[in-house]
Amino acid sequence: MATSNYQRLTRARINQHFAVITATRVSLWLGSDHLLHVENNGFTEIYKRFYFRDIQAFTVLESRRRGIWNAILLVPVAICLVGVMACAFPVRNAAAMFVWALFAALFLVPFAINTIRGPTCNCQLRTAVQTEDLGSLSRVRQTHKVLEKIRPLIAAAQGQLTAEEVAARMQEAAAGINPGRQPEPPAEPPIAS
Amino acid sequence: MSPLIACPKCRAWLLDGVFNRLDMAPCPSCGAPLQIEAFPALFRKINPGQSAEPVMVEGESSCFYHPQKKAVVPCAGCGRFLCALCDCEFGNEHFCPACLEAGKSKGKIKALDTERTRYDTIALGLAVIPMLLFYFTIITAPMTLFVAIRYWKAPRSLVQHSSARFLLAIILALLQIAGWGAFFIYLATRHS
């Protein structure tokens, strides 16, 4: 069997949760000298390559998605628990309690998985000509693992900067663009948290 | 493009405190947990493109596309001499724009592939989805076989090379055809 030249970094993740028909699955793969972003709509795959020598920055912003989903999942759990209680008092109905508990478990399992997987995030990759949302990097822990894996590869391709060096160069760039004051922010819309 | 990076939430420029840390840190402006991994390419100056030099000495190799310009490199695809303007460096090779375009459109240069059709998924879909309304399979089973055989050698996904989907689609299609065959034989023998 032929083997792929790519190593999987993330599992495929649905990009749009509510657009079932048009939803695409995105994943991230590691090549010899680049990252491969794969967008799969079921019948075609669209590839974007980010060469290590061209990657300028990764931006990771913690989002509230986990909390929102947990809140959504807790509502039916609460309803089911009320159902369990209603079946327990005043007359105990074991069969009905079991059914309510089963329904509660149906929502508790995704709740537990969502909680265990850790905080969610939005990750962007920046090059000289684009800023790409990496939809497959949706958890902070997973993003850290991927960054740990690719950081040395990018450093080998273009070198490394310390936090102090970056800060100094940023100050320099800000002073160069607009001496004496904070530069105007870009017009791009902020990413949803 | 400015090397400055804005907070994705509040759009304030980030100048310190969140760069190249191993964990999240609050944005100095809005407090959103944030981590920015910056690399030297962020501060690299973009070099302007080279301009082609004119041919100075008679008999000097000239560019195939610009005969008055000096050739600097041959094309790795067609061997034509190229000037600095026509030289498209890709990977460690040099191509002329025509070869680069041909390589992209015909899929000869793998690193230029930006899209691939998953014929194996199409074949499997043709084999599996009509099973929900089984009588469609009389049409889709031969179609599945056609797609699987016709595109068996077509370029596969860059990341998943397996033939498993094609094989599964062929097996399902053959089973469906066999089922329909048995059904028609049964009908024929019952009436006779």
Tab-separated table of C-alpha atoms in Angstrom:
chain	number	residue	atom	x	y	z
A	1	MET	CA	0.000	0.000	0.000
A	2	ALA	CA	1.336	3.450	-0.896
A	3	THR	CA	2.045	5.669	2.073
A	4	SER	CA	1.442	9.382	2.381
A	5	ASN	CA	4.313	11.878	2.645
A	6	TYR	CA	2.332	13.707	5.268
A	7	GLN	CA	1.965	13.157	8.965
A	8	ARG	CA	-1.417	13.934	10.484
A	9	LEU	CA	-1.329	16.784	12.991
A	10	THR	CA	-5.044	17.133	13.656
A	11	ARG	CA	-8.135	15.080	12.994
A	12	ALA	CA	-10.638	16.392	10.463
A	13	ARG	CA	-13.020	18.834	12.070
A	14	ILE	CA	-16.266	20.219	10.678
A	15	ASN	CA	-15.758	23.857	9.823
A	16	GLN	CA	-19.358	25.054	10.040
A	17	HIS	CA	-21.479	23.409	12.695
A	18	PHE	CA	-24.885	24.506	11.475
A	19	ALA	CA	-24.481	24.339	7.690
A	20	VAL	CA	-24.864	20.579	7.333
A	21	ILE	CA	-25.131	20.534	3.539
A	22	THR	CA	-22.204	22.853	2.829
A	23	ALA	CA	-20.068	21.835	5.788
A	24	THR	CA	-16.439	21.132	5.036
A	25	ARG	CA	-13.991	19.158	7.121
A	26	VAL	CA	-10.619	20.704	7.745
A	27	SER	CA	-7.442	19.037	8.915
A	28	LEU	CA	-3.770	19.893	9.261
A	29	TRP	CA	-0.888	17.761	8.042
A	30	LEU	CA	2.862	18.004	8.408
A	31	GLY	CA	5.001	17.786	5.267
A	32	SER	CA	8.765	17.780	4.922
A	33	ASP	CA	9.039	21.555	4.540
A	34	HIS	CA	5.498	22.820	4.941
A	35	LEU	CA	2.175	22.534	6.709
A	36	LEU	CA	-0.702	21.294	4.575
A	37	HIS	CA	-4.176	22.587	5.327
A	38	VAL	CA	-6.783	20.254	3.820
A	39	GLU	CA	-10.383	21.274	3.306
A	40	ASN	CA	-12.580	18.343	2.344
A	41	ASN	CA	-16.150	18.814	1.157
A	42	GLY	CA	-16.709	15.087	0.720
A	43	PHE	CA	-15.861	14.796	-2.943
A	44	THR	CA	-12.957	17.196	-3.413
A	45	GLU	CA	-10.035	18.222	-1.275
A	46	ILE	CA	-8.633	21.741	-1.385
A	47	TYR	CA	-5.037	22.155	-0.287
A	48	LYS	CA	-3.167	25.135	1.107
A	49	ARG	CA	0.542	24.868	1.774
A	50	PHE	CA	2.332	27.001	4.318
A	51	TYR	CA	6.075	26.670	3.919
A	52	PHE	CA	8.067	26.847	7.146
A	53	ARG	CA	10.261	29.610	5.723
A	54	ASP	CA	7.172	31.771	5.053
A	55	ILE	CA	5.261	31.380	8.316
A	56	GLN	CA	5.381	34.660	10.205
A	57	ALA	CA	3.225	34.000	13.239
A	58	PHE	CA	0.551	31.907	14.922
A	59	THR	CA	-2.153	33.683	16.873
A	60	VAL	CA	-4.095	31.633	19.419
A	61	LEU	CA	-7.092	33.233	21.106
A	62	GLU	CA	-8.946	31.328	23.789
A	63	SER	CA	-12.651	31.226	22.955
A	64	ARG	CA	-15.851	30.659	24.940
A	65	ARG	CA	-17.097	27.872	22.684
A	66	ARG	CA	-16.601	25.163	25.305
A	67	GLY	CA	-18.625	27.077	27.896
A	68	ILE	CA	-21.421	27.794	25.432
A	69	TRP	CA	-21.694	24.124	24.385
A	70	ASN	CA	-21.583	23.001	28.000
A	71	ALA	CA	-24.417	25.391	28.833
A	72	ILE	CA	-26.425	24.096	25.850
A	73	LEU	CA	-25.844	20.478	26.891
A	74	LEU	CA	-26.661	21.107	30.549
A	75	VAL	CA	-30.208	22.300	29.789
A	76	PRO	CA	-31.488	18.862	28.609
A	77	VAL	CA	-29.473	17.203	31.386
A	78	ALA	CA	-31.296	19.357	33.936
A	79	ILE	CA	-34.666	18.565	32.320
A	80	CYS	CA	-33.888	14.842	32.409
A	81	LEU	CA	-32.833	15.042	36.065
A	82	VAL	CA	-36.125	16.752	36.880
A	83	GLY	CA	-37.792	13.840	35.064
A	84	VAL	CA	-35.835	11.354	37.184
A	85	MET	CA	-36.894	13.153	40.359
A	86	ALA	CA	-40.510	13.291	39.216
A	87	CYS	CA	-40.469	9.528	38.667
A	88	ALA	CA	-38.875	8.903	42.061
A	89	PHE	CA	-41.460	10.797	44.135
A	90	PRO	CA	-44.092	10.267	45.402
A	91	VAL	CA	-44.316	6.787	43.825
A	92	ARG	CA	-41.105	5.199	42.615
A	93	ASN	CA	-41.259	4.179	38.930
A	94	ALA	CA	-37.974	2.435	38.188
A	95	ALA	CA	-38.553	1.970	34.429
A	96	ALA	CA	-39.361	5.630	33.847
A	97	MET	CA	-36.416	6.676	36.008
A	98	PHE	CA	-34.148	4.481	33.913
A	99	VAL	CA	-35.426	6.028	30.674
A	100	TRP	CA	-34.910	9.572	32.017
A	101	ALA	CA	-31.442	8.651	33.268
A	102	LEU	CA	-30.597	7.211	29.873
A	103	PHE	CA	-31.604	10.465	28.184
A	104	ALA	CA	-29.543	12.419	30.735
A	105	ALA	CA	-26.538	10.209	29.946
A	106	LEU	CA	-26.963	10.928	26.234
A	107	PHE	CA	-26.230	14.572	26.950
A	108	LEU	CA	-23.843	14.034	29.837
A	109	VAL	CA	-21.385	12.067	27.695
A	110	PRO	CA	-20.767	14.892	25.171
A	111	PHE	CA	-20.704	17.315	28.116
A	112	ALA	CA	-17.968	15.260	29.781
A	113	ILE	CA	-15.996	14.917	26.545
A	114	ASN	CA	-16.267	18.644	25.871
A	115	THR	CA	-15.054	19.398	29.395
A	116	ILE	CA	-12.206	16.891	29.356
A	117	ARG	CA	-10.840	18.093	26.001
A	118	GLY	CA	-10.036	21.432	27.591
A	119	PRO	CA	-10.521	25.079	26.648
A	120	THR	CA	-11.341	25.961	23.043
A	121	CYS	CA	-9.485	28.448	20.903
A	122	ASN	CA	-9.325	30.090	17.505
A	123	CYS	CA	-5.995	29.793	15.779
A	124	GLN	CA	-4.711	31.889	12.888
A	125	LEU	CA	-1.589	31.485	10.824
A	126	ARG	CA	-0.012	34.544	9.271
A	127	THR	CA	2.274	34.763	6.268
A	128	ALA	CA	3.423	37.810	4.294
A	129	VAL	CA	0.337	37.676	2.065
A	130	GLN	CA	-2.461	36.091	4.067
A	131	THR	CA	-3.943	35.337	7.448
A	132	GLU	CA	-5.526	31.907	7.480
A	133	ASP	CA	-7.929	30.553	10.095
A	134	LEU	CA	-6.825	27.075	11.122
A	135	GLY	CA	-10.213	25.607	11.924
A	136	SER	CA	-8.801	22.230	12.846
A	137	LEU	CA	-6.890	23.717	15.777
A	138	SER	CA	-9.845	24.270	18.050
A	139	ARG	CA	-8.508	23.236	21.466
A	140	VAL	CA	-5.753	25.004	23.393
A	141	ARG	CA	-4.097	21.759	24.487
A	142	GLN	CA	-4.085	20.363	20.963
A	143	THR	CA	-2.759	23.660	19.564
A	144	HIS	CA	0.100	23.629	22.070
A	145	LYS	CA	0.993	20.073	21.037
A	146	VAL	CA	1.030	21.041	17.362
A	147	LEU	CA	3.080	24.170	18.065
A	148	GLU	CA	5.590	22.122	20.046
A	149	LYS	CA	5.960	19.815	17.075
A	150	ILE	CA	6.384	22.474	14.387
A	151	ARG	CA	8.298	25.138	16.328
A	152	PRO	CA	11.688	23.421	15.862
A	153	LEU	CA	10.978	22.882	12.156
A	154	ILE	CA	10.188	26.551	11.613
A	155	ALA	CA	13.196	27.534	13.712
A	156	ALA	CA	15.390	25.317	11.529
A	157	ALA	CA	14.037	27.018	8.408
A	158	GLN	CA	14.259	30.634	9.546
A	159	GLY	CA	15.784	30.908	13.015
A	160	GLN	CA	14.242	31.810	16.333
A	161	LEU	CA	13.324	34.951	18.242
A	162	THR	CA	13.068	35.415	21.977
A	163	ALA	CA	10.104	37.184	23.544
A	164	GLU	CA	12.296	40.225	24.271
A	165	GLU	CA	13.539	40.424	20.682
A	166	VAL	CA	10.007	40.287	19.302
A	167	ALA	CA	8.814	42.951	21.736
A	168	ALA	CA	11.760	45.222	20.861
A	169	ARG	CA	11.153	44.843	17.122
A	170	MET	CA	7.436	45.432	17.561
A	171	GLN	CA	8.123	48.663	19.450
A	172	GLU	CA	10.522	49.640	16.684
A	173	ALA	CA	7.976	48.876	13.970
A	174	ALA	CA	5.229	50.760	15.824
A	175	ALA	CA	7.509	53.783	16.252
A	176	GLY	CA	8.486	53.596	12.578
A	177	ILE	CA	4.895	53.539	11.337
A	178	ASN	CA	3.542	56.257	13.569
A	179	PRO	CA	6.188	57.946	15.739
A	180	GLY	CA	5.012	58.894	19.193
A	181	ARG	CA	1.548	57.281	19.141
A	182	GLN	CA	-0.256	53.974	18.895
A	183	PRO	CA	-0.900	53.087	15.227
A	184	GLU	CA	-4.402	52.735	13.837
A	185	PRO	CA	-5.729	49.162	14.049
A	186	PRO	CA	-6.354	47.290	10.787
A	187	ALA	CA	-9.827	47.239	9.223
A	188	GLU	CA	-10.255	43.439	9.349
A	189	PRO	CA	-13.177	42.251	11.491
A	190	PRO	CA	-12.273	40.537	14.748
A	191	ILE	CA	-12.618	36.758	14.815
A	192	ALA	CA	-15.556	35.350	16.709
A	193	SER	CA	-14.812	34.024	20.150
B	1	MET	CA	2.709	44.369	5.147
B	2	SER	CA	3.391	45.771	8.598
B	3	PRO	CA	4.920	43.332	11.071
B	4	LEU	CA	2.560	44.575	13.774
B	5	ILE	CA	0.013	42.081	15.055
B	6	ALA	CA	-3.369	43.093	16.403
B	7	CYS	CA	-5.324	41.297	19.126
B	8	PRO	CA	-7.884	39.144	17.244
B	9	LYS	CA	-10.576	40.241	19.697
B	10	CYS	CA	-10.131	43.954	20.386
B	11	ARG	CA	-7.919	44.794	17.371
B	12	ALA	CA	-5.450	46.750	19.528
B	13	TRP	CA	-1.831	46.432	18.450
B	14	LEU	CA	0.146	44.019	20.563
B	15	LEU	CA	3.575	45.314	21.439
B	16	ASP	CA	4.674	43.268	24.431
B	17	GLY	CA	3.791	40.538	26.897
B	18	VAL	CA	2.118	37.929	24.691
B	19	PHE	CA	4.872	36.939	22.262
B	20	ASN	CA	6.674	33.591	22.195
B	21	ARG	CA	5.477	32.473	25.595
B	22	LEU	CA	4.732	28.820	26.158
B	23	ASP	CA	1.292	29.526	27.613
B	24	MET	CA	-1.585	31.967	27.223
B	25	ALA	CA	-1.263	35.511	28.522
B	26	PRO	CA	-3.943	38.216	28.744
B	27	CYS	CA	-4.119	40.815	26.008
B	28	PRO	CA	-2.807	44.077	27.549
B	29	SER	CA	-5.798	45.892	26.097
B	30	CYS	CA	-8.868	43.644	26.534
B	31	GLY	CA	-7.576	40.873	28.792
B	32	ALA	CA	-8.552	38.035	26.407
B	33	PRO	CA	-6.297	34.978	26.886
B	34	LEU	CA	-3.916	35.044	23.976
B	35	GLN	CA	-0.725	33.464	22.721
B	36	ILE	CA	1.337	34.678	19.793
B	37	GLU	CA	4.181	32.705	18.309
B	38	ALA	CA	6.246	35.043	16.129
B	39	PHE	CA	9.058	33.993	13.809
B	40	PRO	CA	11.851	35.951	12.059
B	41	ALA	CA	9.887	35.950	8.757
B	42	LEU	CA	7.580	38.515	10.384
B	43	PHE	CA	10.359	41.111	10.275
B	44	ARG	CA	11.985	40.042	7.034
B	45	LYS	CA	12.088	42.677	4.310
B	46	ILE	CA	10.496	41.538	1.058
B	47	ASN	CA	13.042	41.755	-1.747
B	48	PRO	CA	11.842	43.421	-4.935
B	49	GLY	CA	11.767	41.183	-8.032
B	50	GLN	CA	14.838	41.022	-10.217
B	51	SER	CA	14.882	42.915	-13.485
B	52	ALA	CA	16.384	41.266	-16.557
B	53	GLU	CA	19.708	42.528	-17.895
B	54	PRO	CA	20.054	43.277	-21.613
B	55	VAL	CA	22.387	41.192	-23.787
B	56	MET	CA	25.701	43.077	-23.842
B	57	VAL	CA	27.989	40.759	-25.839
B	58	GLU	CA	27.094	39.370	-29.229
B	59	GLY	CA	26.545	35.606	-29.092
B	60	GLU	CA	25.590	35.669	-25.432
B	61	SER	CA	22.623	33.423	-24.627
B	62	SER	CA	19.369	35.319	-24.602
B	63	CYS	CA	15.988	34.634	-23.080
B	64	PHE	CA	13.564	32.568	-25.185
B	65	TYR	CA	10.721	34.961	-24.390
B	66	HIS	CA	12.748	38.199	-24.420
B	67	PRO	CA	15.513	37.867	-27.072
B	68	GLN	CA	17.070	41.177	-26.072
B	69	LYS	CA	17.512	40.053	-22.433
B	70	LYS	CA	20.351	37.975	-21.047
B	71	ALA	CA	19.567	34.341	-20.129
B	72	VAL	CA	20.451	33.384	-16.585
B	73	VAL	CA	19.033	29.893	-16.175
B	74	PRO	CA	17.451	27.091	-18.247
B	75	CYS	CA	13.890	25.951	-17.542
B	76	ALA	CA	13.776	22.594	-15.731
B	77	GLY	CA	10.656	21.658	-17.699
B	78	CYS	CA	11.389	22.559	-21.331
B	79	GLY	CA	15.058	23.542	-21.249
B	80	ARG	CA	14.464	26.985	-22.733
B	81	PHE	CA	16.793	29.755	-21.619
B	82	LEU	CA	15.177	32.271	-19.293
B	83	CYS	CA	16.042	35.797	-18.214
B	84	ALA	CA	15.753	36.882	-14.585
B	85	LEU	CA	12.251	38.174	-15.259
B	86	CYS	CA	10.950	34.880	-16.673
B	87	ASP	CA	12.699	32.707	-14.100
B	88	CYS	CA	10.146	31.269	-11.663
B	89	GLU	CA	12.009	29.531	-8.880
B	90	PHE	CA	9.957	26.808	-7.282
B	91	GLY	CA	11.398	24.556	-4.655
B	92	ASN	CA	14.967	24.184	-5.860
B	93	GLU	CA	14.062	24.226	-9.546
B	94	HIS	CA	13.630	26.944	-12.131
B	95	PHE	CA	10.664	26.973	-14.512
B	96	CYS	CA	9.375	29.232	-17.243
B	97	PRO	CA	5.841	30.594	-16.656
B	98	ALA	CA	4.419	28.286	-19.370
B	99	CYS	CA	5.845	25.124	-17.788
B	100	LEU	CA	4.712	26.257	-14.372
B	101	GLU	CA	1.189	26.801	-15.676
B	102	ALA	CA	1.216	23.463	-17.533
B	103	GLY	CA	2.577	21.719	-14.477
B	104	LYS	CA	-0.216	23.152	-12.399
B	105	SER	CA	-3.050	22.441	-14.838
B	106	LYS	CA	-1.879	18.894	-15.694
B	107	GLY	CA	-0.918	18.073	-12.130
B	108	LYS	CA	2.691	17.292	-13.091
B	109	ILE	CA	4.162	19.384	-10.295
B	110	LYS	CA	2.766	17.829	-7.147
B	111	ALA	CA	3.631	20.811	-4.970
B	112	LEU	CA	1.330	23.004	-7.086
B	113	ASP	CA	-1.731	20.795	-6.631
B	114	THR	CA	-4.369	22.818	-4.864
B	115	GLU	CA	-7.352	20.554	-5.425
B	116	ARG	CA	-8.030	16.882	-6.003
B	117	THR	CA	-11.268	15.075	-6.680
B	118	ARG	CA	-11.865	12.098	-4.399
B	119	TYR	CA	-13.110	9.568	-6.933
B	120	ASP	CA	-12.843	6.833	-4.305
B	121	THR	CA	-15.326	8.694	-2.085
B	122	ILE	CA	-17.602	9.319	-5.070
B	123	ALA	CA	-17.548	5.606	-5.948
B	124	LEU	CA	-18.233	4.597	-2.352
B	125	GLY	CA	-21.024	7.159	-2.107
B	126	LEU	CA	-22.566	5.780	-5.298
B	127	ALA	CA	-22.415	2.306	-3.838
B	128	VAL	CA	-23.686	3.061	-0.335
B	129	ILE	CA	-26.178	5.947	-0.470
B	130	PRO	CA	-28.606	4.341	-2.992
B	131	MET	CA	-28.844	1.298	-0.706
B	132	LEU	CA	-31.259	3.354	1.404
B	133	LEU	CA	-33.699	3.060	-1.514
B	134	PHE	CA	-32.405	-0.239	-2.805
B	135	TYR	CA	-34.065	-0.187	-6.233
B	136	PHE	CA	-31.802	2.699	-7.329
B	137	THR	CA	-28.885	0.311	-7.075
B	138	ILE	CA	-29.845	-1.261	-10.402
B	139	ILE	CA	-28.548	1.953	-12.020
B	140	THR	CA	-25.909	3.017	-9.528
B	141	ALA	CA	-24.099	-0.327	-9.181
B	142	PRO	CA	-22.833	-0.289	-12.798
B	143	MET	CA	-22.078	3.434	-12.370
B	144	THR	CA	-20.004	2.619	-9.278
B	145	LEU	CA	-18.044	-0.003	-11.186
B	146	PHE	CA	-17.465	2.453	-14.035
B	147	VAL	CA	-16.200	5.213	-11.719
B	148	ALA	CA	-13.993	2.824	-9.735
B	149	ILE	CA	-12.389	1.287	-12.828
B	150	ARG	CA	-12.199	4.494	-14.889
B	151	TYR	CA	-10.543	6.515	-12.116
B	152	TRP	CA	-8.544	3.753	-10.412
B	153	LYS	CA	-5.308	5.356	-11.602
B	154	ALA	CA	-6.411	8.972	-11.185
B	155	PRO	CA	-4.334	10.964	-8.669
B	156	ARG	CA	-5.484	10.085	-5.165
B	157	SER	CA	-5.716	12.331	-2.159
B	158	LEU	CA	-2.381	13.843	-1.133
B	159	VAL	CA	-2.864	12.652	2.412
B	160	GLN	CA	-4.750	9.355	2.092
B	161	HIS	CA	-3.480	7.053	-0.642
B	162	SER	CA	-5.404	3.935	0.325
B	163	SER	CA	-7.426	1.990	-2.266
B	164	ALA	CA	-9.777	0.698	0.431
B	165	ARG	CA	-12.718	2.875	-0.609
B	166	PHE	CA	-12.415	1.866	-4.233
B	167	LEU	CA	-12.225	-1.812	-3.263
B	168	LEU	CA	-15.181	-1.541	-0.904
B	169	ALA	CA	-17.200	0.272	-3.588
B	170	ILE	CA	-16.380	-2.437	-6.158
B	171	ILE	CA	-17.315	-5.236	-3.741
B	172	LEU	CA	-20.621	-3.561	-2.856
B	173	ALA	CA	-21.404	-2.874	-6.521
B	174	LEU	CA	-20.675	-6.504	-7.464
B	175	LEU	CA	-22.875	-7.737	-4.611
B	176	GLN	CA	-25.678	-5.437	-5.740
B	177	ILE	CA	-25.355	-6.619	-9.344
B	178	ALA	CA	-25.319	-10.222	-8.165
B	179	GLY	CA	-28.425	-9.547	-6.074
B	180	TRP	CA	-30.265	-8.050	-9.031
B	181	GLY	CA	-29.133	-10.965	-11.213
B	182	ALA	CA	-30.474	-13.459	-8.704
B	183	PHE	CA	-33.719	-11.514	-8.488
B	184	PHE	CA	-34.225	-11.551	-12.278
B	185	ILE	CA	-33.345	-15.247	-12.486
B	186	TYR	CA	-35.883	-15.922	-9.759
B	187	LEU	CA	-38.542	-13.944	-11.663
B	188	ALA	CA	-37.731	-15.765	-14.909
B	189	THR	CA	-37.830	-19.217	-13.341
B	190	ARG	CA	-41.008	-18.481	-11.389
B	191	HIS	CA	-42.951	-17.546	-14.560
B	192	SER	CA	-41.619	-20.443	-16.557
